[in-house]
Tab-separated table of C-alpha atoms in Angstrom:
chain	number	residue	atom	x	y	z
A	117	UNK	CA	34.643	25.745	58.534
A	118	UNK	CA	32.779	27.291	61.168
A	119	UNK	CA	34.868	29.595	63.960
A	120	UNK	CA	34.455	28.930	67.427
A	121	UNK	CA	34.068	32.043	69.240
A	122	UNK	CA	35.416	33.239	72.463
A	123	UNK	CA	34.002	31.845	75.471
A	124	UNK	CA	31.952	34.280	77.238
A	125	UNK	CA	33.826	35.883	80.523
A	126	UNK	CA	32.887	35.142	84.205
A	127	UNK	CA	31.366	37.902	85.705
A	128	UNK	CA	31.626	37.275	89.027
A	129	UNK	CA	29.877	40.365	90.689
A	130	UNK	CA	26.563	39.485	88.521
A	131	UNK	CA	26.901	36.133	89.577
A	132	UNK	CA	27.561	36.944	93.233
A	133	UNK	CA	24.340	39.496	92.584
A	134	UNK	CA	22.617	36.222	91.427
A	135	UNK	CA	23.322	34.602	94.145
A	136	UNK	CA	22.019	36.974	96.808
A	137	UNK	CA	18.592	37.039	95.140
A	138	UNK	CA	18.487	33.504	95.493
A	139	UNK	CA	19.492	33.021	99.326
A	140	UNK	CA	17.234	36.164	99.987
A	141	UNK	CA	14.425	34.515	98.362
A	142	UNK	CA	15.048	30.586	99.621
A	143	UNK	CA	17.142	30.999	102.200
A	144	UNK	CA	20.438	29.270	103.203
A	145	UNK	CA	19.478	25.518	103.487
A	146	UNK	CA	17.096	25.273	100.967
A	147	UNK	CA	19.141	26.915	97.947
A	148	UNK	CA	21.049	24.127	96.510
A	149	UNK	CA	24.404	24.718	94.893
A	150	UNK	CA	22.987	23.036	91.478
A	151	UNK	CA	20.376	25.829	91.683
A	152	UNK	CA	23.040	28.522	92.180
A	153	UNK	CA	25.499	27.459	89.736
A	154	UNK	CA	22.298	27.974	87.165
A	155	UNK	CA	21.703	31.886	87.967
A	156	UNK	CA	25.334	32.697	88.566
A	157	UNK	CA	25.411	31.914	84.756
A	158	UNK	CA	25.441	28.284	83.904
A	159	UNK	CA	29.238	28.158	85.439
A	160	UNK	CA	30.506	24.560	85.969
A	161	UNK	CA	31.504	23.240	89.204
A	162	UNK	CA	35.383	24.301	88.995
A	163	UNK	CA	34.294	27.881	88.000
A	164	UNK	CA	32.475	28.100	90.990
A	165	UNK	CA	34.458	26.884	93.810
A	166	UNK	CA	37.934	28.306	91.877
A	167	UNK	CA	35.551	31.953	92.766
A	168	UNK	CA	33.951	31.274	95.291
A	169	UNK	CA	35.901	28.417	97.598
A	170	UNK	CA	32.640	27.104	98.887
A	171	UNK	CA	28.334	27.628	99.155
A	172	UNK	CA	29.222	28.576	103.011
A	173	UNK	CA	31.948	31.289	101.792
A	174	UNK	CA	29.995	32.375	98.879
A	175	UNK	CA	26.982	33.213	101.454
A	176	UNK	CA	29.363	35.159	103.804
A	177	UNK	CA	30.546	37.160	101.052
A	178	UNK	CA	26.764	37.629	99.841
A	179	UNK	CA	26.078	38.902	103.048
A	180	UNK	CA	28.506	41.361	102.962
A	181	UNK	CA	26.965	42.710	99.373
A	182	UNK	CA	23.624	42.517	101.087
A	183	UNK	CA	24.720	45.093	103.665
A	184	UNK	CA	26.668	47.331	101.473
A	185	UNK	CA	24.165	47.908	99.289
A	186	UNK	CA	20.084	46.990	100.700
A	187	UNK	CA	20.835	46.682	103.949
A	188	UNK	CA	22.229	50.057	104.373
A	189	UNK	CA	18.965	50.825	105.859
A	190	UNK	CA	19.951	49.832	109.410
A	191	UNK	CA	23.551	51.497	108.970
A	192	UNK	CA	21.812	54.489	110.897
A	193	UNK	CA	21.568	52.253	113.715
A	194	UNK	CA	25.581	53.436	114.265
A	195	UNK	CA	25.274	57.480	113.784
A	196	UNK	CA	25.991	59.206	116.723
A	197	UNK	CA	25.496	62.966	114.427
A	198	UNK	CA	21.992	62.050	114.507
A	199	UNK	CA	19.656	62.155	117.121
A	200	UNK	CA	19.080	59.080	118.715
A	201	UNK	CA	14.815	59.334	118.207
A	202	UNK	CA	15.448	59.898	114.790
A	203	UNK	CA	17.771	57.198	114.204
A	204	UNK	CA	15.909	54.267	115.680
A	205	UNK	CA	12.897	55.917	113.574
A	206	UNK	CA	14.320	56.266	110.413
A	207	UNK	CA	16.060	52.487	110.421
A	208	UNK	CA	12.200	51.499	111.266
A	209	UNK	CA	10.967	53.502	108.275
A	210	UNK	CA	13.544	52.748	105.972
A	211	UNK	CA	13.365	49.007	107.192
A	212	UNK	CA	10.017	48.553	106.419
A	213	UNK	CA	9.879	50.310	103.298
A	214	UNK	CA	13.456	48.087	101.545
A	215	UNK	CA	11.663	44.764	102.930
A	216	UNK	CA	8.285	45.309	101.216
A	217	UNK	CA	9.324	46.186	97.888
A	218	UNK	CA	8.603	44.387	95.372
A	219	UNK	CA	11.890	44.793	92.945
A	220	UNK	CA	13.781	42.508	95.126
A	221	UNK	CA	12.821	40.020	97.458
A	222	UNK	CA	10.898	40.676	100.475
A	223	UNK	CA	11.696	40.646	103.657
A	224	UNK	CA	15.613	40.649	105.400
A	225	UNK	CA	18.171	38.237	104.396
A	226	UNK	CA	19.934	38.826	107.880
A	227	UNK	CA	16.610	37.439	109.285
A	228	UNK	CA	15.410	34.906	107.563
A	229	UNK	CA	17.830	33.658	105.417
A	230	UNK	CA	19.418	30.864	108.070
A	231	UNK	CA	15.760	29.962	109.708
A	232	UNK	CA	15.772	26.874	108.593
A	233	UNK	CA	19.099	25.690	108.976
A	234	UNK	CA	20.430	22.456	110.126
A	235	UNK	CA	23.340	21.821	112.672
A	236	UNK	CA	25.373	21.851	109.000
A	237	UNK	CA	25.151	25.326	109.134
A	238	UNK	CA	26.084	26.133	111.913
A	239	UNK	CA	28.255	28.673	111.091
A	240	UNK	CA	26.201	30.425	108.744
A	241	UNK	CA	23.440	30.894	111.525
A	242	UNK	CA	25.828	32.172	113.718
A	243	UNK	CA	27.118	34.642	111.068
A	244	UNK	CA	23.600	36.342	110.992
A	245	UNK	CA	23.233	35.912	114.408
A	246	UNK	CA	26.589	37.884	115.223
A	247	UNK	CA	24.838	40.735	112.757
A	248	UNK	CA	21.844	40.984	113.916
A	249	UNK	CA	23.335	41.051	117.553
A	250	UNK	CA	25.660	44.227	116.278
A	251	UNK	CA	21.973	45.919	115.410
A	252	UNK	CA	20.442	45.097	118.785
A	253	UNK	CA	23.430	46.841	120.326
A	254	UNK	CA	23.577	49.225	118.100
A	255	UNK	CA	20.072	50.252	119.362
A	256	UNK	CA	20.490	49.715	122.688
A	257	UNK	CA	23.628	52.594	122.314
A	258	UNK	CA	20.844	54.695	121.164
A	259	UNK	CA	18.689	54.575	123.867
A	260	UNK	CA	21.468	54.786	126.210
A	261	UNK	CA	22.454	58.198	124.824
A	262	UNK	CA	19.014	59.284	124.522
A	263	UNK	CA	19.074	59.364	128.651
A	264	UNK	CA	23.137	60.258	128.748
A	265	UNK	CA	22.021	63.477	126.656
A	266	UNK	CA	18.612	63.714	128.011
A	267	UNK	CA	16.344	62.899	125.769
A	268	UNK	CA	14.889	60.221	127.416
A	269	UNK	CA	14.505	60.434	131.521
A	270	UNK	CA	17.209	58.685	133.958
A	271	UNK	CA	14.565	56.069	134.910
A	272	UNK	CA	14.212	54.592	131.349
A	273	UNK	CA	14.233	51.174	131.154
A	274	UNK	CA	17.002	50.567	128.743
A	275	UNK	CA	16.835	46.957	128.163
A	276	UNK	CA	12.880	46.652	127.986
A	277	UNK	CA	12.751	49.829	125.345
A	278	UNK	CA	16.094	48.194	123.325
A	279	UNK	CA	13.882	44.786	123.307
A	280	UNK	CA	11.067	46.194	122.211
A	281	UNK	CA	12.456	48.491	118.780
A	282	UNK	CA	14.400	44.825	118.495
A	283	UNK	CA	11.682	42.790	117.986
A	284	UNK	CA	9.570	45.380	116.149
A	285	UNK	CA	12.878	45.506	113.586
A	286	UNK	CA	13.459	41.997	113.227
A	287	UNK	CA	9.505	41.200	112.697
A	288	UNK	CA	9.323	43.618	110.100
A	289	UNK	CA	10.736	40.724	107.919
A	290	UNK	CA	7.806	37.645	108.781
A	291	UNK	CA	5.729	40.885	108.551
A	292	UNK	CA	6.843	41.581	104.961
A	293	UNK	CA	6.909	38.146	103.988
A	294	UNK	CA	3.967	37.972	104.899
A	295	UNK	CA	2.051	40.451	102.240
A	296	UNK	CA	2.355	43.374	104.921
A	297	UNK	CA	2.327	46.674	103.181
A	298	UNK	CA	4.686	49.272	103.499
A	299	UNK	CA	1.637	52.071	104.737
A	300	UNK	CA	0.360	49.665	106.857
A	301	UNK	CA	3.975	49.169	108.667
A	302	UNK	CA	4.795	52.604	108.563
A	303	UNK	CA	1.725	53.535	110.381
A	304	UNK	CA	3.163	50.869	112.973
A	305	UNK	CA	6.364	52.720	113.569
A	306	UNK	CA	4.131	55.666	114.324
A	307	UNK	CA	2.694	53.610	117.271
A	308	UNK	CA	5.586	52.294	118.520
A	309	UNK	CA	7.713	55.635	118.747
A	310	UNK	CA	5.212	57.061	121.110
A	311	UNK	CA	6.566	54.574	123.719
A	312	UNK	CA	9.407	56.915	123.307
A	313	UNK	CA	8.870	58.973	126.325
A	314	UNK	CA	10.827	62.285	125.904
A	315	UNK	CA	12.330	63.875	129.567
Protein backbone atom coordinates (compact mmCIF):
# COMPACT_ATOMS: atom_id res chain seq x y z
CA UNK A 1 0.00 0.00 0.00
CA UNK A 2 1.11 3.24 -1.04
CA UNK A 3 2.20 5.98 1.92
CA UNK A 4 0.74 9.22 1.91
CA UNK A 5 3.30 11.72 2.51
CA UNK A 6 3.35 14.78 4.58
CA UNK A 7 1.50 17.63 3.37
CA UNK A 8 3.72 20.28 2.21
CA UNK A 9 4.05 23.38 4.88
CA UNK A 10 2.56 26.92 4.39
CA UNK A 11 5.06 29.27 3.77
CA UNK A 12 3.55 32.25 4.40
CA UNK A 13 6.36 34.88 3.66
CA UNK A 14 6.68 33.30 -0.06
CA UNK A 15 3.16 33.49 -0.32
CA UNK A 16 2.87 37.02 1.06
CA UNK A 17 6.03 37.63 -1.57
CA UNK A 18 3.53 36.15 -4.14
CA UNK A 19 1.16 38.23 -3.40
CA UNK A 20 2.95 41.57 -3.71
CA UNK A 21 4.06 40.70 -7.25
CA UNK A 22 0.63 40.27 -8.09
CA UNK A 23 -1.00 43.61 -6.63
CA UNK A 24 2.21 45.40 -8.00
CA UNK A 25 1.56 44.06 -11.32
CA UNK A 26 -2.60 44.26 -11.41
CA UNK A 27 -3.25 46.38 -8.90
CA UNK A 28 -5.74 46.27 -5.96
CA UNK A 29 -9.21 45.90 -7.67
CA UNK A 30 -8.36 43.94 -10.41
CA UNK A 31 -6.38 41.01 -8.54
CA UNK A 32 -8.99 38.62 -7.55
CA UNK A 33 -8.61 36.53 -4.44
CA UNK A 34 -9.06 33.19 -6.71
CA UNK A 35 -6.00 34.54 -8.57
CA UNK A 36 -4.05 35.07 -5.33
CA UNK A 37 -4.86 32.00 -3.58
CA UNK A 38 -3.13 30.32 -6.94
CA UNK A 39 0.48 32.07 -6.52
CA UNK A 40 0.45 32.08 -2.75
CA UNK A 41 0.68 28.26 -3.44
CA UNK A 42 -2.55 26.63 -4.35
CA UNK A 43 -3.74 27.29 -0.49
CA UNK A 44 -7.52 26.73 0.01
CA UNK A 45 -9.79 29.32 1.18
CA UNK A 46 -9.42 28.56 5.12
CA UNK A 47 -5.57 28.63 4.71
CA UNK A 48 -5.82 31.90 3.47
CA UNK A 49 -8.06 33.91 5.55
CA UNK A 50 -6.82 31.67 8.91
CA UNK A 51 -3.17 33.82 7.57
CA UNK A 52 -4.19 36.40 6.27
CA UNK A 53 -7.84 37.57 7.87
CA UNK A 54 -8.84 39.17 4.64
CA UNK A 55 -7.65 40.43 0.65
CA UNK A 56 -7.91 44.13 2.31
CA UNK A 57 -5.51 43.02 5.35
CA UNK A 58 -3.37 40.88 3.26
CA UNK A 59 -2.71 44.14 0.95
CA UNK A 60 -1.90 46.32 4.04
CA UNK A 61 0.51 43.90 5.20
CA UNK A 62 1.94 43.63 1.47
CA UNK A 63 2.44 47.11 1.60
CA UNK A 64 4.36 47.08 4.47
CA UNK A 65 6.85 44.27 2.73
CA UNK A 66 6.81 46.55 -0.27
CA UNK A 67 8.40 49.36 1.76
CA UNK A 68 10.74 47.37 3.80
CA UNK A 69 12.30 45.93 1.18
CA UNK A 70 11.79 47.90 -2.74
CA UNK A 71 10.52 50.78 -1.58
CA UNK A 72 13.37 51.65 0.58
CA UNK A 73 14.29 53.90 -2.16
CA UNK A 74 12.25 56.86 -0.88
CA UNK A 75 13.30 56.08 2.89
CA UNK A 76 15.95 58.94 2.18
CA UNK A 77 13.14 61.18 1.89
CA UNK A 78 13.40 61.14 6.10
CA UNK A 79 17.42 61.64 6.63
CA UNK A 80 18.17 64.68 8.16
CA UNK A 81 22.42 63.43 8.16
CA UNK A 82 22.16 64.02 4.60
CA UNK A 83 21.99 67.02 2.78
CA UNK A 84 18.76 67.97 1.79
CA UNK A 85 19.89 68.42 -2.34
CA UNK A 86 21.20 65.16 -2.13
CA UNK A 87 18.38 63.52 -0.59
CA UNK A 88 15.55 64.66 -2.81
CA UNK A 89 18.19 63.64 -5.67
CA UNK A 90 19.09 60.41 -4.71
CA UNK A 91 15.20 59.22 -3.88
CA UNK A 92 14.73 60.60 -7.68
CA UNK A 93 17.62 58.44 -8.88
CA UNK A 94 17.05 55.55 -6.93
CA UNK A 95 13.21 55.92 -7.75
CA UNK A 96 13.58 55.77 -11.19
CA UNK A 97 16.08 53.21 -11.41
CA UNK A 98 13.79 50.31 -8.74
CA UNK A 99 10.60 51.26 -10.99
CA UNK A 100 12.16 50.44 -14.39
CA UNK A 101 13.67 47.25 -13.71
CA UNK A 102 12.75 44.60 -15.19
CA UNK A 103 13.18 41.71 -12.31
CA UNK A 104 10.11 42.89 -10.67
CA UNK A 105 7.31 44.75 -11.78
CA UNK A 106 7.49 48.17 -13.02
CA UNK A 107 6.49 51.03 -11.76
CA UNK A 108 5.34 51.89 -7.72
CA UNK A 109 2.86 49.87 -5.95
CA UNK A 110 2.20 52.96 -3.58
CA UNK A 111 1.11 54.67 -6.88
CA UNK A 112 -0.63 52.71 -8.86
CA UNK A 113 -1.69 49.89 -7.14
CA UNK A 114 -5.31 51.48 -5.83
CA UNK A 115 -5.94 53.59 -9.29
CA UNK A 116 -8.59 51.83 -10.14
CA UNK A 117 -10.40 51.25 -7.15
CA UNK A 118 -14.01 51.35 -6.41
CA UNK A 119 -15.79 53.04 -3.35
CA UNK A 120 -15.17 49.13 -1.96
CA UNK A 121 -11.86 50.08 -1.38
CA UNK A 122 -11.99 52.72 0.13
CA UNK A 123 -9.75 52.05 2.66
CA UNK A 124 -7.11 50.63 0.71
CA UNK A 125 -6.90 53.95 -1.41
CA UNK A 126 -6.68 55.83 1.51
CA UNK A 127 -3.88 53.59 2.89
CA UNK A 128 -1.62 54.62 -0.13
CA UNK A 129 -2.85 57.86 -0.05
CA UNK A 130 -1.78 58.38 3.75
CA UNK A 131 1.87 57.03 2.32
CA UNK A 132 2.34 58.80 -0.33
CA UNK A 133 1.19 61.98 1.69
CA UNK A 134 4.13 60.99 4.43
CA UNK A 135 6.61 61.30 1.13
CA UNK A 136 5.23 64.65 -0.01
CA UNK A 137 5.95 65.89 3.50
CA UNK A 138 8.77 64.27 3.82
CA UNK A 139 10.04 66.42 0.88
CA UNK A 140 8.59 69.38 1.67
CA UNK A 141 10.86 69.02 5.28
CA UNK A 142 13.65 68.97 2.89
CA UNK A 143 13.21 71.96 1.21
CA UNK A 144 12.31 73.67 4.29
CA UNK A 145 15.74 72.90 5.79
CA UNK A 146 17.46 73.56 2.67
CA UNK A 147 16.45 77.50 3.39
CA UNK A 148 16.55 76.96 7.51
CA UNK A 149 20.35 75.91 6.83
CA UNK A 150 20.82 77.96 3.81
CA UNK A 151 21.04 76.11 1.10
CA UNK A 152 18.33 77.38 -0.64
CA UNK A 153 17.53 81.42 -0.33
CA UNK A 154 14.76 82.79 2.26
CA UNK A 155 12.50 83.66 -0.72
CA UNK A 156 12.08 80.01 -1.94
CA UNK A 157 8.89 79.06 -2.71
CA UNK A 158 8.44 76.06 -0.55
CA UNK A 159 5.20 74.74 -1.61
CA UNK A 160 5.66 75.31 -5.51
CA UNK A 161 9.38 73.53 -5.34
CA UNK A 162 7.76 70.55 -2.80
CA UNK A 163 4.92 70.23 -5.69
CA UNK A 164 7.05 70.08 -8.25
CA UNK A 165 9.87 67.03 -6.94
CA UNK A 166 6.12 65.55 -5.93
CA UNK A 167 4.80 65.17 -9.08
CA UNK A 168 8.12 64.43 -10.82
CA UNK A 169 8.31 61.33 -8.00
CA UNK A 170 4.97 60.09 -8.28
CA UNK A 171 5.06 60.22 -12.35
CA UNK A 172 8.06 58.32 -12.39
CA UNK A 173 5.63 55.31 -12.01
CA UNK A 174 3.00 56.04 -15.38
CA UNK A 175 6.51 56.97 -16.69
CA UNK A 176 7.90 53.48 -16.02
CA UNK A 177 4.88 51.77 -16.88
CA UNK A 178 5.01 53.20 -19.60
CA UNK A 179 8.39 51.62 -21.31
CA UNK A 180 10.41 54.76 -19.95
CA UNK A 181 14.00 53.84 -19.51
CA UNK A 182 15.97 54.24 -16.61
CA UNK A 183 18.84 56.67 -18.73
CA UNK A 184 16.24 58.41 -20.17
CA UNK A 185 14.65 59.29 -16.52
CA UNK A 186 17.79 59.79 -14.98
CA UNK A 187 18.75 62.36 -17.44
CA UNK A 188 15.29 63.94 -16.25
CA UNK A 189 16.32 64.26 -12.67
CA UNK A 190 19.32 66.09 -14.04
CA UNK A 191 16.86 68.74 -15.43
CA UNK A 192 14.77 69.04 -12.74
CA UNK A 193 17.50 69.57 -9.92
CA UNK A 194 18.69 72.65 -11.64
CA UNK A 195 15.41 74.30 -10.48
CA UNK A 196 17.23 73.85 -7.29
CA UNK A 197 18.50 77.29 -6.88
CA UNK A 198 21.40 77.23 -4.33
CA UNK A 199 21.69 80.77 -1.96
Amino acid sequence: MARTGRPREFDRQAALEAALTLFWKQGYEPTSLSQLKEVMGGISPTSFYAAFGSKEQLFEEVVELYRSTEGRVADVLFDEETSPRSAIERCLRQSAKMQTDPSHPLGCLIVSGASNCGSTADQVVELLRTVRKKNHEALRGQIRRAVAIGDLPDNTDIDGLTEMFGTFLVGISTAARDGAKSSDLDRSVDHIMRFWVEA
